[in-house]
Tab-separated table of C-alpha atoms in Angstrom:
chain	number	residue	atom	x	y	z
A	6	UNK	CA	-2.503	3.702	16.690
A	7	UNK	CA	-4.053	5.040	13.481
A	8	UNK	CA	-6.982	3.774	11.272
A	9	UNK	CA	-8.073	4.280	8.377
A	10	UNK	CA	-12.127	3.675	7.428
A	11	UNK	CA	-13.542	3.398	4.002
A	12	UNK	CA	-17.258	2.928	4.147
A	13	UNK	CA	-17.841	2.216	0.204
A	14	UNK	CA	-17.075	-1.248	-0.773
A	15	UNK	CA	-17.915	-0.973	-4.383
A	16	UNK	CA	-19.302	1.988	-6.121
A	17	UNK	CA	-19.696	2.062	-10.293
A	18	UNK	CA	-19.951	5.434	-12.144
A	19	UNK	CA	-20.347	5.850	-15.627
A	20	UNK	CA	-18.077	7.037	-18.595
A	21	UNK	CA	-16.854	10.664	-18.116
A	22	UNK	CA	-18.809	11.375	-15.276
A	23	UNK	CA	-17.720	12.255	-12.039
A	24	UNK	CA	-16.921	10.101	-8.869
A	25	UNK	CA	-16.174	10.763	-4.751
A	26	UNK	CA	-14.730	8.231	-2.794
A	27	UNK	CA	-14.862	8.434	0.773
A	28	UNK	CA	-12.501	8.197	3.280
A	29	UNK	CA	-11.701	8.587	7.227
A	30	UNK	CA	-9.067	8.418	9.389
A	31	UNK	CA	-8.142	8.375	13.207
A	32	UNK	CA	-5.463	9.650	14.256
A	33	UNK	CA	-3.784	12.063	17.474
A	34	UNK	CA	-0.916	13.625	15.716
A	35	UNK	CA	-1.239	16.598	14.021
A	36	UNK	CA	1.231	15.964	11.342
A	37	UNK	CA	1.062	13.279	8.640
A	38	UNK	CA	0.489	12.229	5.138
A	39	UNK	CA	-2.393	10.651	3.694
A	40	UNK	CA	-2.482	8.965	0.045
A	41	UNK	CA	-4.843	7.342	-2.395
A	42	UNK	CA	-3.614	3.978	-4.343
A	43	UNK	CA	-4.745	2.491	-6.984
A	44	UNK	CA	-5.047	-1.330	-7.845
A	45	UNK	CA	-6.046	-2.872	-11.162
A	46	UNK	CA	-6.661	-6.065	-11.888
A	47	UNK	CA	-2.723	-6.662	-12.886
A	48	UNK	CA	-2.758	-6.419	-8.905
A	49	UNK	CA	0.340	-3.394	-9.401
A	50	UNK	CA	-0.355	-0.787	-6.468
A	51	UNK	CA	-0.017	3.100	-8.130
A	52	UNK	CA	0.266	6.380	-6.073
A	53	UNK	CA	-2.710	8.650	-7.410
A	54	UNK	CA	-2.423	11.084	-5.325
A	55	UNK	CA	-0.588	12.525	-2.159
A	56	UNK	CA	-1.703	14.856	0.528
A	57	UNK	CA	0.396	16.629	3.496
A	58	UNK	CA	-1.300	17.180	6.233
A	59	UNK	CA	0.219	20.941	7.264
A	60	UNK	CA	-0.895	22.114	4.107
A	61	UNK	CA	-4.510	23.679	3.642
A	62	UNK	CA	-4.522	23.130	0.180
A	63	UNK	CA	-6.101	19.995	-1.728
A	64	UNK	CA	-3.352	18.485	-3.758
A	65	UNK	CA	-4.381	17.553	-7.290
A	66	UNK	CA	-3.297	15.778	-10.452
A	67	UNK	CA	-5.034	15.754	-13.691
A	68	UNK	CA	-8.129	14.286	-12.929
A	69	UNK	CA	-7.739	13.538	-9.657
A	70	UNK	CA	-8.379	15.778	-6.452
A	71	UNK	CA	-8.827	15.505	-3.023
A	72	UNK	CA	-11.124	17.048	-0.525
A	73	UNK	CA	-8.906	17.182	2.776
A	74	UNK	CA	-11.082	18.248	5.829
A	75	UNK	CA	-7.912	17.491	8.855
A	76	UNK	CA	-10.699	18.732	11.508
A	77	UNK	CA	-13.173	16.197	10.325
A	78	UNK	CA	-10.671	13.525	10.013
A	79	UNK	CA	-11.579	13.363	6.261
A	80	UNK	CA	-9.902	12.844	2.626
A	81	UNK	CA	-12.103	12.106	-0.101
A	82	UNK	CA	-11.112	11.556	-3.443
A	83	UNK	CA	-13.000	12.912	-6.682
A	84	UNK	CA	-12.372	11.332	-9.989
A	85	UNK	CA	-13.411	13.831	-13.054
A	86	UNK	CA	-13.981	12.621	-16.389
A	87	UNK	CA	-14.302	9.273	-15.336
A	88	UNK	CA	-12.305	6.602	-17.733
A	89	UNK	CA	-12.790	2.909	-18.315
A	90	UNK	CA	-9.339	2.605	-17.045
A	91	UNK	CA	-9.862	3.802	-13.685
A	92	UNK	CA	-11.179	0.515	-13.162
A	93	UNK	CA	-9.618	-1.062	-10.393
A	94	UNK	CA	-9.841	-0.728	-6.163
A	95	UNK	CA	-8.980	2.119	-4.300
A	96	UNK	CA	-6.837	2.496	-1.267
A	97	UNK	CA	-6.479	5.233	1.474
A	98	UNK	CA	-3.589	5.018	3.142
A	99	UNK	CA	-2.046	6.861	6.047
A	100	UNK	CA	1.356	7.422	7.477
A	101	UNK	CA	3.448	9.185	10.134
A	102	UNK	CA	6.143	11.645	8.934
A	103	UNK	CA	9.477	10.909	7.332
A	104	UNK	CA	12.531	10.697	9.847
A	105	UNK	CA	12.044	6.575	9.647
A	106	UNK	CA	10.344	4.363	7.740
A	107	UNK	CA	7.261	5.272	6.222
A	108	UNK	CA	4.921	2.626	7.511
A	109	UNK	CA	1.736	2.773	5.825
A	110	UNK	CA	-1.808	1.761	7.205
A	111	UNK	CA	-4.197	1.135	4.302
A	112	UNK	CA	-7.884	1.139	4.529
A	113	UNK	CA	-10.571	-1.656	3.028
A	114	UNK	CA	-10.559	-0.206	-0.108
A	115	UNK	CA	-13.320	0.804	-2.330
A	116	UNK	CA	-13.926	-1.287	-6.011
A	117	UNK	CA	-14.454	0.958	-8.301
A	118	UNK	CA	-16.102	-0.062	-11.826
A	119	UNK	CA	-16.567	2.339	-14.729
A	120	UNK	CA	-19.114	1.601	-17.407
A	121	UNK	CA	-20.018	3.057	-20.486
B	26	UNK	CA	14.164	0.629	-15.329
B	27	UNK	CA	13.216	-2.187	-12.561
B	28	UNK	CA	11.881	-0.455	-9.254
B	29	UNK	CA	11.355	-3.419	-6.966
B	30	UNK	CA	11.273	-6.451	-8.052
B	31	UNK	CA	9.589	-9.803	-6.148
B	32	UNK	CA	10.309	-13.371	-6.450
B	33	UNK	CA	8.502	-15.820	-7.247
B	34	UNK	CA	5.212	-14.335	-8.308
B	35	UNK	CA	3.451	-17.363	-7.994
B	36	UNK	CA	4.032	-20.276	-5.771
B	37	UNK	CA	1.363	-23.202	-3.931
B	38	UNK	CA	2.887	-25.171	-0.550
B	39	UNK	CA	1.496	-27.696	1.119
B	40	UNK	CA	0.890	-27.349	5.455
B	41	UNK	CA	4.152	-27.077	7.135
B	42	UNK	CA	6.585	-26.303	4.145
B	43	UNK	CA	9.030	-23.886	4.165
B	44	UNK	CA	10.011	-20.996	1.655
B	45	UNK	CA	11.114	-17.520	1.137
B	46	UNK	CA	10.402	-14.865	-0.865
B	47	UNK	CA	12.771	-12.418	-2.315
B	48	UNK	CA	12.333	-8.663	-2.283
B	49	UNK	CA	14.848	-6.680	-4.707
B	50	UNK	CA	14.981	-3.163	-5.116
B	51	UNK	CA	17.577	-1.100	-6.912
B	52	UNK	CA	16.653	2.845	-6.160
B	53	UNK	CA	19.253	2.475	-2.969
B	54	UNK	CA	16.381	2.845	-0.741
B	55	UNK	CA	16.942	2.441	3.292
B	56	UNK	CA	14.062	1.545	4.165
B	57	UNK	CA	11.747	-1.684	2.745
B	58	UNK	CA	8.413	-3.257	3.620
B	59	UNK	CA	6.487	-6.694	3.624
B	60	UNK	CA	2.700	-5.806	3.395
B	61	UNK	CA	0.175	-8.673	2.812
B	62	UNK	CA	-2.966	-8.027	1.252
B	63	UNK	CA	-6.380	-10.352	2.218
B	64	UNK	CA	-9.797	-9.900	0.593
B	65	UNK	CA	-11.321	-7.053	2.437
B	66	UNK	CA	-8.377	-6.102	5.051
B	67	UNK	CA	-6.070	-4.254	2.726
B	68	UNK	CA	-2.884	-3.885	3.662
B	69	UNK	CA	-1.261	-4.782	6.563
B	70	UNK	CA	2.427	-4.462	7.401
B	71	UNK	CA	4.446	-7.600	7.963
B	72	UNK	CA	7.680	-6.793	8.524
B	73	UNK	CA	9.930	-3.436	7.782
B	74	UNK	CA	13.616	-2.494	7.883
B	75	UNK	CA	15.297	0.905	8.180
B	76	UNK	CA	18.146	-0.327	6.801
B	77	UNK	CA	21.289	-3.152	6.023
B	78	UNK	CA	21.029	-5.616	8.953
B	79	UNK	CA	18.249	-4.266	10.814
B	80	UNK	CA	14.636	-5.421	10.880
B	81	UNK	CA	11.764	-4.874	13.086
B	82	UNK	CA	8.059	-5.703	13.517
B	83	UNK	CA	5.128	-4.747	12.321
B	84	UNK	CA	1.007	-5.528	12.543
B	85	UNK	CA	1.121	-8.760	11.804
B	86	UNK	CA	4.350	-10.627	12.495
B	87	UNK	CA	3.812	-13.944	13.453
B	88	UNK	CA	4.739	-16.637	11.852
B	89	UNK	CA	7.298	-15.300	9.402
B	90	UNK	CA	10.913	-14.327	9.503
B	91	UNK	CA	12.782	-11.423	7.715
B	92	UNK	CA	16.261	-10.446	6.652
B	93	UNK	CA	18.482	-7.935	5.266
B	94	UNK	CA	22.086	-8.716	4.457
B	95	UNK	CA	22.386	-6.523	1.614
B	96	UNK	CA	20.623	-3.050	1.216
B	97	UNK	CA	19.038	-3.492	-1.843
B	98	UNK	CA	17.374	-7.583	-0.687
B	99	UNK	CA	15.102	-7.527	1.995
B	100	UNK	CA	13.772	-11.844	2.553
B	101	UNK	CA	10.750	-12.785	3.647
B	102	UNK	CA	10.759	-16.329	4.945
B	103	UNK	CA	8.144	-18.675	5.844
B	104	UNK	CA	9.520	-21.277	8.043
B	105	UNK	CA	5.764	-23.585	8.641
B	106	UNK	CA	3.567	-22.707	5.908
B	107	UNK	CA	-0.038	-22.173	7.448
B	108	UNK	CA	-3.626	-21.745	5.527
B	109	UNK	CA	-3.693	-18.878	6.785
B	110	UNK	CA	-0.838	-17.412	5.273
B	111	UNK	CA	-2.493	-17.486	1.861
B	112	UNK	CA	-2.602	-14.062	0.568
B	113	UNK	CA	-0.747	-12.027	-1.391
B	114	UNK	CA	2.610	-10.347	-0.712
B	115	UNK	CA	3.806	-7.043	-1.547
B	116	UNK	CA	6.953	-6.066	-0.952
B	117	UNK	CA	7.394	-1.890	-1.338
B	118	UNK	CA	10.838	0.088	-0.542
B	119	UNK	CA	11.207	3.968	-0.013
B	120	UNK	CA	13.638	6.697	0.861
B	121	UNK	CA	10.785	9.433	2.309
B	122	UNK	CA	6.955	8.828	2.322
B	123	UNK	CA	6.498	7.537	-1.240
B	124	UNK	CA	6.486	3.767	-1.234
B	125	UNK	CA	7.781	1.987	-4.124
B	126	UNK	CA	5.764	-1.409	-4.421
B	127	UNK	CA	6.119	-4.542	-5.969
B	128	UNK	CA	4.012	-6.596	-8.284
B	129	UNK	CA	2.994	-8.824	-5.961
B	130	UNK	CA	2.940	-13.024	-5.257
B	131	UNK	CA	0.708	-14.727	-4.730
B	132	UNK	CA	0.596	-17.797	-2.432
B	133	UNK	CA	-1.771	-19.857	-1.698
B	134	UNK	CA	-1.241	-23.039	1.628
B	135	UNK	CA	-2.714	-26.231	0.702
């Protein structure tokens, strides 16, 4: 079975600078996909970001980019230009290829709050 | 455009009532999820289905039932409300590995 660890509960960063969250994973396949989600308070969960696992190369989007590290069992996400709107929890997620259904396994999450 | 869409989004039951929650999506996805979500757990998968009439388990199963007739409904029925099945339910469909979620309900057991 696969887990997924984040160790940051909460973390707070301020306006426009920049943010890691941290995130670990078990796992004995070799290929997968790992995600981060993102939860504000309206509760809606929103895809930020999407990494395959046979591909070296850290996906990114906008402000949003992932350090993927598949021999350390690691996929952090950094937040540049941090906005009051990032506001909200963060999820890891991971989950087995398509062929079936894509069942995801979520971590704790990690509260993130962005002051000015 | 509507996605998924859940109702109710809010309900309260008392011990040992009965109810069901309905999951509509209208991307023609095969597959569809029930996910609860508890303060500090995350996620956790409830129930799935790959596609019209078939179900099948997933982490935590017990104590609720699951149909779907119709490819784009997928039920999520609580036969004996229990305390502890006061949480929050997401229901999410997809047709790869991006999951389309609802907004959520919330339910709290009295």
């Amino acid at each position: 079975a696969q887990t997924v660890t984040q160790s940051q509960p909460e973390m707070s960063v301020q306006e426009a600078e920049t943010v890691t969250l941290s995130c670990t994973y078990d796992t004995s396949e070799n290929n997968y996909y790992l995600f981060w989600y993102k939860q504000p308070p309206s509760r809606q969960m929103i895809l930020v970001i999407r990494q395959e696992a046979y591909k070296q190369q850290n996906a990114t989007e906008n402000r949003f980019s992932v350090n993927f590290q598949k021999a350390a069992k690691s996929f952090s996400l950094k937040i540049s230009d941090s906005q009051l709107g990032d506001t909200a929890m963060y999820f890891c997620a991971f989950s087995l290829p398509t062929g079936t259904a894509s069942k995801l396994t979520f971590g704790t999450g990690t509260r993130l709050q962005v002051t000015l | 455009n509507a996605g998924v869409t859940q109702t109710p989004k809010f309900r309260v039951l008392k011990t040992g009532q009965s109810m069901t929650l309905l999951c509509a999506q209208d991307m023609n996805h095969e597959y569809m999820y029930w996910y609860r979500q508890d303060p500090g757990m995350g996620l956790r998968l409830i129930h799935y289905s790959v596609g019209e009439g078939t179900t099948a388990k997933g982490e935590v199963p017990d104590g609720y039932n699951v149909s779907r007739l119709k490819k784009q409904n997928f039920l999520l029925g609580l036969e004996s409300a229990a305390p502890s099945q006061t949480s929050v339910y997401f229901c999410a469909s997809s047709q790869r590995e991006k999951l389309f979620f609802g907004s959520g309900t919330q339910l709290s057991v009295l």
